[in-house]
């Protein structure tokens, strides 16, 4: 039976990879896309999410979500990574469809209530919609199968500060609510995504096998790869958001460690995902009754990229 997922997203080039990956996976049933600010504004994220459904010819609802962080001032959108359009400035035509007349948080609550215990939320951006859904329905956490999120870092350096990853930094207060809620969270952060390099040879083969989605991904990824190549002297890009889809398809690709995660919400370390390994006790009350998060620390890069290419082709 296909695993039911909601994808919470801020498309975003690597979001596009993840969403197409999920649409193509027979193991997954995408129930809807919910959008947030992050890589772009929520208005553009919503438009981009609809564009992806139309390219893939997939009929799933898109619900627009949070506009700004819960507490902190909004950070600038990283157009130097994703382009002003979120898709590498490729000037793709605007979509014809519209978002549904329901907020992202309400869509999450209603869908989880419709399929209690069956829905996995795959979060690819800042976590404001998940936090808002928890506030709308305090019993929600007990009805969700799993939350699989791309964000954070346990021991790897950050990518927007020495200790912080971008999705968490964009809304640290929301992230702390998500990590401390009583549901199963799996964190796929920079500890593993920095171990996987996607290069143009894979994208070229996908483009040949699957021209509709493959051509779009190839075009928008050139901007993304140029950013990584110029910053890190690498021939390709890190495999961030799509790693979540590989995890929900085949968790055996990853090695996980259990521990409590809290998020620093102020000061020089704002946005840091602080990881307290299972079995270690600390006198600070900040760690009392914090649920265990599965933190991905190892990944079979070859197996992951093969799964992506095979599924997309």
mmCIF file of C-alpha atoms in Angstrom:
data_model
loop_
_atom_site.group_PDB
_atom_site.id
_atom_site.type_symbol
_atom_site.label_atom_id
_atom_site.label_comp_id
_atom_site.label_asym_id
_atom_site.label_seq_id
_atom_site.Cartn_x
_atom_site.Cartn_y
_atom_site.Cartn_z
ATOM 1 C CA UNK A 1 0.000 0.000 0.000
ATOM 2 C CA UNK A 2 1.354 3.433 -0.934
ATOM 3 C CA UNK A 3 2.540 5.593 1.952
ATOM 4 C CA UNK A 4 0.408 8.733 2.306
ATOM 5 C CA UNK A 5 2.380 11.985 2.497
ATOM 6 C CA UNK A 6 1.801 15.725 2.632
ATOM 7 C CA UNK A 7 4.742 17.769 1.338
ATOM 8 C CA UNK A 8 5.262 21.125 3.062
ATOM 9 C CA UNK A 9 7.445 23.154 0.751
ATOM 10 C CA UNK A 10 8.972 26.467 -0.362
ATOM 11 C CA UNK A 11 9.943 25.728 -3.995
ATOM 12 C CA UNK A 12 12.961 26.157 -4.540
ATOM 13 C CA UNK A 13 15.080 24.109 -6.936
ATOM 14 C CA UNK A 14 15.801 21.231 -4.559
ATOM 15 C CA UNK A 15 12.112 21.268 -3.571
ATOM 16 C CA UNK A 16 11.269 20.680 -7.241
ATOM 17 C CA UNK A 17 13.577 17.653 -7.250
ATOM 18 C CA UNK A 18 11.866 16.276 -4.142
ATOM 19 C CA UNK A 19 8.322 16.894 -5.380
ATOM 20 C CA UNK A 20 8.887 15.294 -8.783
ATOM 21 C CA UNK A 21 10.644 12.381 -7.030
ATOM 22 C CA UNK A 22 7.569 11.849 -4.831
ATOM 23 C CA UNK A 23 5.116 12.187 -7.733
ATOM 24 C CA UNK A 24 7.029 9.509 -9.663
ATOM 25 C CA UNK A 25 7.359 7.075 -6.733
ATOM 26 C CA UNK A 26 4.749 4.283 -6.835
ATOM 27 C CA UNK A 27 5.463 3.683 -3.134
ATOM 28 C CA UNK A 28 4.057 7.123 -2.260
ATOM 29 C CA UNK A 29 0.662 8.810 -2.471
ATOM 30 C CA UNK A 30 0.999 12.596 -2.349
ATOM 31 C CA UNK A 31 -2.181 13.915 -0.712
ATOM 32 C CA UNK A 32 -1.314 17.572 -1.183
ATOM 33 C CA UNK A 33 1.321 20.300 -1.153
ATOM 34 C CA UNK A 34 1.355 23.017 1.507
ATOM 35 C CA UNK A 35 3.491 26.092 1.000
ATOM 36 C CA UNK A 36 5.541 28.402 3.190
ATOM 37 C CA UNK A 37 7.879 31.362 2.853
ATOM 38 C CA UNK A 38 11.549 30.402 2.722
ATOM 39 C CA UNK A 39 13.453 30.136 -0.535
ATOM 40 C CA UNK A 40 10.887 32.595 -1.938
ATOM 41 C CA UNK A 41 7.785 34.400 -0.643
ATOM 42 C CA UNK A 42 4.796 32.213 0.182
ATOM 43 C CA UNK A 43 2.912 33.726 -2.770
ATOM 44 C CA UNK A 44 5.640 32.645 -5.174
ATOM 45 C CA UNK A 45 6.087 29.310 -3.384
ATOM 46 C CA UNK A 46 2.391 28.615 -3.965
ATOM 47 C CA UNK A 47 2.614 29.545 -7.646
ATOM 48 C CA UNK A 48 5.722 27.379 -8.021
ATOM 49 C CA UNK A 49 4.086 24.398 -6.303
ATOM 50 C CA UNK A 50 1.143 24.630 -8.712
ATOM 51 C CA UNK A 51 3.598 24.845 -11.621
ATOM 52 C CA UNK A 52 5.220 21.585 -10.506
ATOM 53 C CA UNK A 53 1.876 19.772 -10.358
ATOM 54 C CA UNK A 54 1.062 20.970 -13.874
ATOM 55 C CA UNK A 55 4.439 19.943 -15.323
ATOM 56 C CA UNK A 56 4.026 16.494 -13.736
ATOM 57 C CA UNK A 57 0.343 16.333 -14.761
ATOM 58 C CA UNK A 58 -0.580 15.396 -11.199
ATOM 59 C CA UNK A 59 -3.852 16.576 -9.697
ATOM 60 C CA UNK A 60 -3.181 17.307 -6.026
ATOM 61 C CA UNK A 61 -4.385 20.267 -3.943
ATOM 62 C CA UNK A 62 -2.010 23.103 -3.081
ATOM 63 C CA UNK A 63 -2.705 25.049 0.123
ATOM 64 C CA UNK A 64 -0.960 28.335 0.886
ATOM 65 C CA UNK A 65 0.534 28.791 4.345
ATOM 66 C CA UNK A 66 2.505 31.039 6.662
ATOM 67 C CA UNK A 67 3.843 34.324 5.337
ATOM 68 C CA UNK A 68 6.475 35.230 7.955
ATOM 69 C CA UNK A 69 8.252 33.644 10.947
ATOM 70 C CA UNK A 70 6.442 33.369 14.281
ATOM 71 C CA UNK A 71 8.711 35.734 16.238
ATOM 72 C CA UNK A 72 11.828 36.880 14.418
ATOM 73 C CA UNK A 73 11.967 39.332 11.522
ATOM 74 C CA UNK A 74 11.916 37.642 8.098
ATOM 75 C CA UNK A 75 15.308 36.932 6.545
ATOM 76 C CA UNK A 76 15.990 37.869 2.904
ATOM 77 C CA UNK A 77 15.049 35.197 0.359
ATOM 78 C CA UNK A 78 18.205 33.471 -0.969
ATOM 79 C CA UNK A 79 17.853 34.457 -4.629
ATOM 80 C CA UNK A 80 21.605 33.923 -5.067
ATOM 81 C CA UNK A 81 20.915 30.182 -4.529
ATOM 82 C CA UNK A 82 17.510 29.651 -6.194
ATOM 83 C CA UNK A 83 17.051 32.726 -8.372
ATOM 84 C CA UNK A 84 14.410 35.401 -7.931
ATOM 85 C CA UNK A 85 11.772 33.038 -9.355
ATOM 86 C CA UNK A 86 12.841 30.117 -7.156
ATOM 87 C CA UNK A 87 13.619 28.080 -10.268
ATOM 88 C CA UNK A 88 17.014 29.450 -11.307
ATOM 89 C CA UNK A 89 15.662 32.420 -13.307
ATOM 90 C CA UNK A 90 14.512 30.231 -16.218
ATOM 91 C CA UNK A 91 11.416 32.360 -16.908
ATOM 92 C CA UNK A 92 8.994 29.430 -16.831
ATOM 93 C CA UNK A 93 5.377 30.342 -17.739
ATOM 94 C CA UNK A 94 2.969 31.007 -14.872
ATOM 95 C CA UNK A 95 0.638 28.131 -13.984
ATOM 96 C CA UNK A 96 -3.055 28.058 -14.821
ATOM 97 C CA UNK A 97 -4.276 26.521 -11.553
ATOM 98 C CA UNK A 98 -5.068 28.100 -8.196
ATOM 99 C CA UNK A 99 -4.522 27.203 -4.568
ATOM 100 C CA UNK A 100 -7.449 25.759 -2.618
ATOM 101 C CA UNK A 101 -9.462 27.996 -0.312
ATOM 102 C CA UNK A 102 -8.016 26.544 2.880
ATOM 103 C CA UNK A 103 -4.878 27.421 4.833
ATOM 104 C CA UNK A 104 -1.932 25.041 4.853
ATOM 105 C CA UNK A 105 -2.346 24.385 8.585
ATOM 106 C CA UNK A 106 -6.065 23.622 8.190
ATOM 107 C CA UNK A 107 -5.331 21.334 5.240
ATOM 108 C CA UNK A 108 -2.783 19.426 7.329
ATOM 109 C CA UNK A 109 -5.220 19.040 10.237
ATOM 110 C CA UNK A 110 -8.154 17.991 8.047
ATOM 111 C CA UNK A 111 -6.107 15.502 6.018
ATOM 112 C CA UNK A 112 -4.520 13.892 9.067
ATOM 113 C CA UNK A 113 -7.962 13.666 10.693
ATOM 114 C CA UNK A 114 -9.275 11.973 7.539
ATOM 115 C CA UNK A 115 -6.497 9.352 7.660
ATOM 116 C CA UNK A 116 -5.512 9.056 11.352
ATOM 117 C CA UNK A 117 -2.203 7.300 11.888
ATOM 118 C CA UNK A 118 -1.509 7.052 8.155
ATOM 119 C CA UNK A 119 -0.106 10.425 7.061
ATOM 120 C CA UNK A 120 3.588 11.336 7.004
ATOM 121 C CA UNK A 121 4.383 15.035 6.770
ATOM 122 C CA UNK A 122 7.484 15.694 4.669
ATOM 123 C CA UNK A 123 8.748 19.193 5.443
ATOM 124 C CA UNK A 124 11.187 20.818 3.021
ATOM 125 C CA UNK A 125 11.225 24.400 4.327
ATOM 126 C CA UNK A 126 10.756 26.459 7.489
ATOM 127 C CA UNK A 127 8.342 24.773 9.902
ATOM 128 C CA UNK A 128 5.704 27.458 10.491
ATOM 129 C CA UNK A 129 2.847 25.474 8.931
ATOM 130 C CA UNK A 130 3.512 22.467 11.164
ATOM 131 C CA UNK A 131 3.643 24.688 14.242
ATOM 132 C CA UNK A 132 0.383 26.379 13.194
ATOM 133 C CA UNK A 133 -1.277 22.988 12.664
ATOM 134 C CA UNK A 134 -0.247 21.896 16.175
ATOM 135 C CA UNK A 135 -1.853 25.040 17.573
ATOM 136 C CA UNK A 136 -5.049 24.475 15.567
ATOM 137 C CA UNK A 137 -5.353 20.894 16.803
ATOM 138 C CA UNK A 138 -3.426 20.048 19.994
ATOM 139 C CA UNK A 139 -4.138 16.327 19.463
ATOM 140 C CA UNK A 140 -2.654 16.345 15.963
ATOM 141 C CA UNK A 141 0.767 14.986 16.934
ATOM 142 C CA UNK A 142 -0.729 11.710 18.126
ATOM 143 C CA UNK A 143 -2.482 11.188 14.776
ATOM 144 C CA UNK A 144 0.510 11.749 12.455
ATOM 145 C CA UNK A 145 2.519 8.711 11.349
ATOM 146 C CA UNK A 146 5.840 10.558 11.137
ATOM 147 C CA UNK A 147 7.351 13.967 10.410
ATOM 148 C CA UNK A 148 10.347 13.738 8.074
ATOM 149 C CA UNK A 149 12.064 17.079 7.691
ATOM 150 C CA UNK A 150 14.998 18.479 5.780
ATOM 151 C CA UNK A 151 16.704 20.843 8.130
ATOM 152 C CA UNK A 152 19.148 21.289 10.935
ATOM 153 C CA UNK A 153 22.539 19.813 11.645
ATOM 154 C CA UNK A 154 23.823 17.840 14.607
ATOM 155 C CA UNK A 155 27.611 17.903 14.115
ATOM 156 C CA UNK A 156 28.195 19.277 10.602
ATOM 157 C CA UNK A 157 28.805 23.002 10.187
ATOM 158 C CA UNK A 158 25.768 25.137 9.352
ATOM 159 C CA UNK A 159 25.129 26.789 5.991
ATOM 160 C CA UNK A 160 23.768 30.174 7.139
ATOM 161 C CA UNK A 161 25.884 30.480 10.298
ATOM 162 C CA UNK A 162 28.622 28.301 11.760
ATOM 163 C CA UNK A 163 25.930 26.278 13.578
ATOM 164 C CA UNK A 164 22.590 26.887 11.802
ATOM 165 C CA UNK A 165 20.923 25.429 8.721
ATOM 166 C CA UNK A 166 18.714 27.678 6.595
ATOM 167 C CA UNK A 167 15.260 26.115 7.087
ATOM 168 C CA UNK A 168 15.610 26.130 10.871
ATOM 169 C CA UNK A 169 17.151 29.604 10.962
ATOM 170 C CA UNK A 170 14.204 30.995 8.989
ATOM 171 C CA UNK A 171 11.769 30.195 11.835
ATOM 172 C CA UNK A 172 13.572 28.842 14.904
ATOM 173 C CA UNK A 173 10.585 29.182 17.253
ATOM 174 C CA UNK A 174 8.402 27.081 14.956
ATOM 175 C CA UNK A 175 11.167 24.489 14.647
ATOM 176 C CA UNK A 176 11.517 24.169 18.422
ATOM 177 C CA UNK A 177 7.761 23.552 18.706
ATOM 178 C CA UNK A 178 7.986 20.817 16.070
ATOM 179 C CA UNK A 179 10.962 19.059 17.681
ATOM 180 C CA UNK A 180 9.368 19.081 21.141
ATOM 181 C CA UNK A 181 5.863 17.943 20.103
ATOM 182 C CA UNK A 182 4.899 14.326 20.934
ATOM 183 C CA UNK A 183 5.223 12.868 17.439
ATOM 184 C CA UNK A 184 7.996 10.947 15.695
ATOM 185 C CA UNK A 185 10.346 13.398 13.981
ATOM 186 C CA UNK A 186 13.120 12.258 11.645
ATOM 187 C CA UNK A 187 15.682 14.961 10.914
ATOM 188 C CA UNK A 188 17.526 14.775 7.611
ATOM 189 C CA UNK A 189 20.021 17.560 7.980
ATOM 190 C CA UNK A 190 23.364 18.683 6.656
ATOM 191 C CA UNK A 191 25.044 15.745 8.420
ATOM 192 C CA UNK A 192 23.829 13.533 5.563
ATOM 193 C CA UNK A 193 22.881 15.891 2.721
ATOM 194 C CA UNK A 194 26.474 17.138 2.596
ATOM 195 C CA UNK A 195 27.558 13.546 1.926
ATOM 196 C CA UNK A 196 25.594 13.312 -1.347
ATOM 197 C CA UNK A 197 26.648 15.073 -4.538
ATOM 198 C CA UNK A 198 24.219 15.310 -7.464
ATOM 199 C CA UNK A 199 25.931 16.148 -10.756
ATOM 200 C CA UNK A 200 24.824 16.948 -14.277
ATOM 201 C CA UNK A 201 25.435 13.436 -15.569
ATOM 202 C CA UNK A 202 22.503 12.157 -13.489
ATOM 203 C CA UNK A 203 20.307 15.090 -14.536
ATOM 204 C CA UNK A 204 21.182 14.550 -18.193
ATOM 205 C CA UNK A 205 20.189 10.869 -18.054
ATOM 206 C CA UNK A 206 16.902 11.774 -16.336
ATOM 207 C CA UNK A 207 16.254 14.437 -18.983
ATOM 208 C CA UNK A 208 16.689 11.839 -21.720
ATOM 209 C CA UNK A 209 14.444 9.261 -20.035
ATOM 210 C CA UNK A 210 11.777 11.659 -18.736
ATOM 211 C CA UNK A 211 11.771 14.793 -20.933
ATOM 212 C CA UNK A 212 8.897 16.689 -19.294
ATOM 213 C CA UNK A 213 10.165 16.790 -15.719
ATOM 214 C CA UNK A 214 13.767 16.083 -16.643
ATOM 215 C CA UNK A 215 14.145 19.098 -18.924
ATOM 216 C CA UNK A 216 12.664 21.412 -16.298
ATOM 217 C CA UNK A 217 14.930 20.021 -13.562
ATOM 218 C CA UNK A 218 17.991 20.247 -15.780
ATOM 219 C CA UNK A 219 17.282 23.871 -16.690
ATOM 220 C CA UNK A 220 16.623 25.130 -13.177
ATOM 221 C CA UNK A 221 19.450 23.081 -11.628
ATOM 222 C CA UNK A 222 22.154 24.864 -13.641
ATOM 223 C CA UNK A 223 21.766 28.002 -11.498
ATOM 224 C CA UNK A 224 21.863 25.861 -8.325
ATOM 225 C CA UNK A 225 24.924 23.905 -9.468
ATOM 226 C CA UNK A 226 26.676 27.146 -10.450
ATOM 227 C CA UNK A 227 26.152 28.449 -6.912
ATOM 228 C CA UNK A 228 27.607 25.334 -5.305
ATOM 229 C CA UNK A 229 30.463 25.103 -7.793
ATOM 230 C CA UNK A 230 31.499 28.702 -7.159
ATOM 231 C CA UNK A 231 31.200 28.485 -3.379
ATOM 232 C CA UNK A 232 32.538 25.006 -2.640
ATOM 233 C CA UNK A 233 34.676 24.107 -5.660
ATOM 234 C CA UNK A 234 32.502 21.085 -6.420
ATOM 235 C CA UNK A 235 31.103 19.733 -9.672
ATOM 236 C CA UNK A 236 27.436 19.463 -8.750
ATOM 237 C CA UNK A 237 25.145 20.309 -5.843
ATOM 238 C CA UNK A 238 24.246 18.868 -2.461
ATOM 239 C CA UNK A 239 21.171 16.630 -2.390
ATOM 240 C CA UNK A 240 19.081 18.366 0.274
ATOM 241 C CA UNK A 241 15.283 18.188 0.010
ATOM 242 C CA UNK A 242 14.982 15.074 -2.147
ATOM 243 C CA UNK A 243 16.789 13.064 0.544
ATOM 244 C CA UNK A 244 13.551 13.184 2.557
ATOM 245 C CA UNK A 245 11.682 11.390 -0.228
ATOM 246 C CA UNK A 246 14.374 8.709 -0.421
ATOM 247 C CA UNK A 247 13.986 8.229 3.331
ATOM 248 C CA UNK A 248 10.215 7.721 3.239
ATOM 249 C CA UNK A 249 10.668 5.285 0.345
ATOM 250 C CA UNK A 250 13.567 3.330 1.880
ATOM 251 C CA UNK A 251 14.764 4.263 5.389
ATOM 252 C CA UNK A 252 17.504 1.609 5.182
ATOM 253 C CA UNK A 253 19.526 4.014 3.008
ATOM 254 C CA UNK A 254 20.204 6.070 6.153
ATOM 255 C CA UNK A 255 21.804 5.416 9.521
ATOM 256 C CA UNK A 256 20.099 7.197 12.422
ATOM 257 C CA UNK A 257 20.950 8.139 15.982
ATOM 258 C CA UNK A 258 18.316 8.872 18.606
ATOM 259 C CA UNK A 259 18.378 11.975 20.729
ATOM 260 C CA UNK A 260 16.508 15.029 21.916
ATOM 261 C CA UNK A 261 16.665 18.128 19.717
ATOM 262 C CA UNK A 262 16.050 21.696 20.825
ATOM 263 C CA UNK A 263 16.463 24.834 18.736
ATOM 264 C CA UNK A 264 18.302 27.953 19.890
ATOM 265 C CA UNK A 265 15.888 30.860 19.443
ATOM 266 C CA UNK A 266 18.140 33.834 20.198
ATOM 267 C CA UNK A 267 21.721 34.965 20.443
ATOM 268 C CA UNK A 268 24.776 34.125 18.387
ATOM 269 C CA UNK A 269 23.679 30.497 17.994
ATOM 270 C CA UNK A 270 20.125 31.254 16.814
ATOM 271 C CA UNK A 271 18.807 28.492 14.589
ATOM 272 C CA UNK A 272 21.147 25.816 15.945
ATOM 273 C CA UNK A 273 19.611 22.357 16.323
ATOM 274 C CA UNK A 274 21.154 21.239 19.607
ATOM 275 C CA UNK A 275 21.365 17.437 19.738
ATOM 276 C CA UNK A 276 21.421 15.590 23.066
ATOM 277 C CA UNK A 277 22.153 11.897 22.396
ATOM 278 C CA UNK A 278 19.867 9.298 23.933
ATOM 279 C CA UNK A 279 21.037 8.103 27.350
ATOM 280 C CA UNK A 280 22.815 11.303 28.361
ATOM 281 C CA UNK A 281 21.369 13.285 31.274
ATOM 282 C CA UNK A 282 21.752 17.022 31.675
ATOM 283 C CA UNK A 283 20.874 19.177 34.707
ATOM 284 C CA UNK A 284 19.207 21.875 32.574
ATOM 285 C CA UNK A 285 15.377 21.706 32.635
ATOM 286 C CA UNK A 286 15.375 22.381 28.883
ATOM 287 C CA UNK A 287 15.854 18.647 28.238
ATOM 288 C CA UNK A 288 13.179 17.226 30.531
ATOM 289 C CA UNK A 289 10.580 15.121 28.689
ATOM 290 C CA UNK A 290 11.826 16.126 25.232
ATOM 291 C CA UNK A 291 10.850 13.324 22.817
ATOM 292 C CA UNK A 292 13.476 11.375 20.917
ATOM 293 C CA UNK A 293 14.178 12.528 17.355
ATOM 294 C CA UNK A 294 15.688 10.203 14.763
ATOM 295 C CA UNK A 295 18.682 12.136 13.449
ATOM 296 C CA UNK A 296 20.168 10.838 10.213
ATOM 297 C CA UNK A 297 23.958 10.678 10.487
ATOM 298 C CA UNK A 298 24.934 8.211 7.761
ATOM 299 C CA UNK A 299 23.775 7.701 4.178
ATOM 300 C CA UNK A 300 24.521 5.314 1.331
ATOM 301 C CA UNK A 301 25.079 7.996 -1.298
ATOM 302 C CA UNK A 302 25.288 5.624 -4.272
ATOM 303 C CA UNK A 303 22.078 3.819 -3.309
ATOM 304 C CA UNK A 304 20.242 7.123 -2.764
ATOM 305 C CA UNK A 305 21.250 8.594 -6.129
ATOM 306 C CA UNK A 306 20.422 5.343 -7.900
ATOM 307 C CA UNK A 307 16.943 5.352 -6.328
ATOM 308 C CA UNK A 308 16.417 8.972 -7.436
ATOM 309 C CA UNK A 309 17.553 8.318 -11.003
ATOM 310 C CA UNK A 310 15.616 5.059 -11.369
ATOM 311 C CA UNK A 311 12.412 6.570 -9.994
ATOM 312 C CA UNK A 312 12.701 9.746 -12.064
ATOM 313 C CA UNK A 313 13.457 7.748 -15.217
#
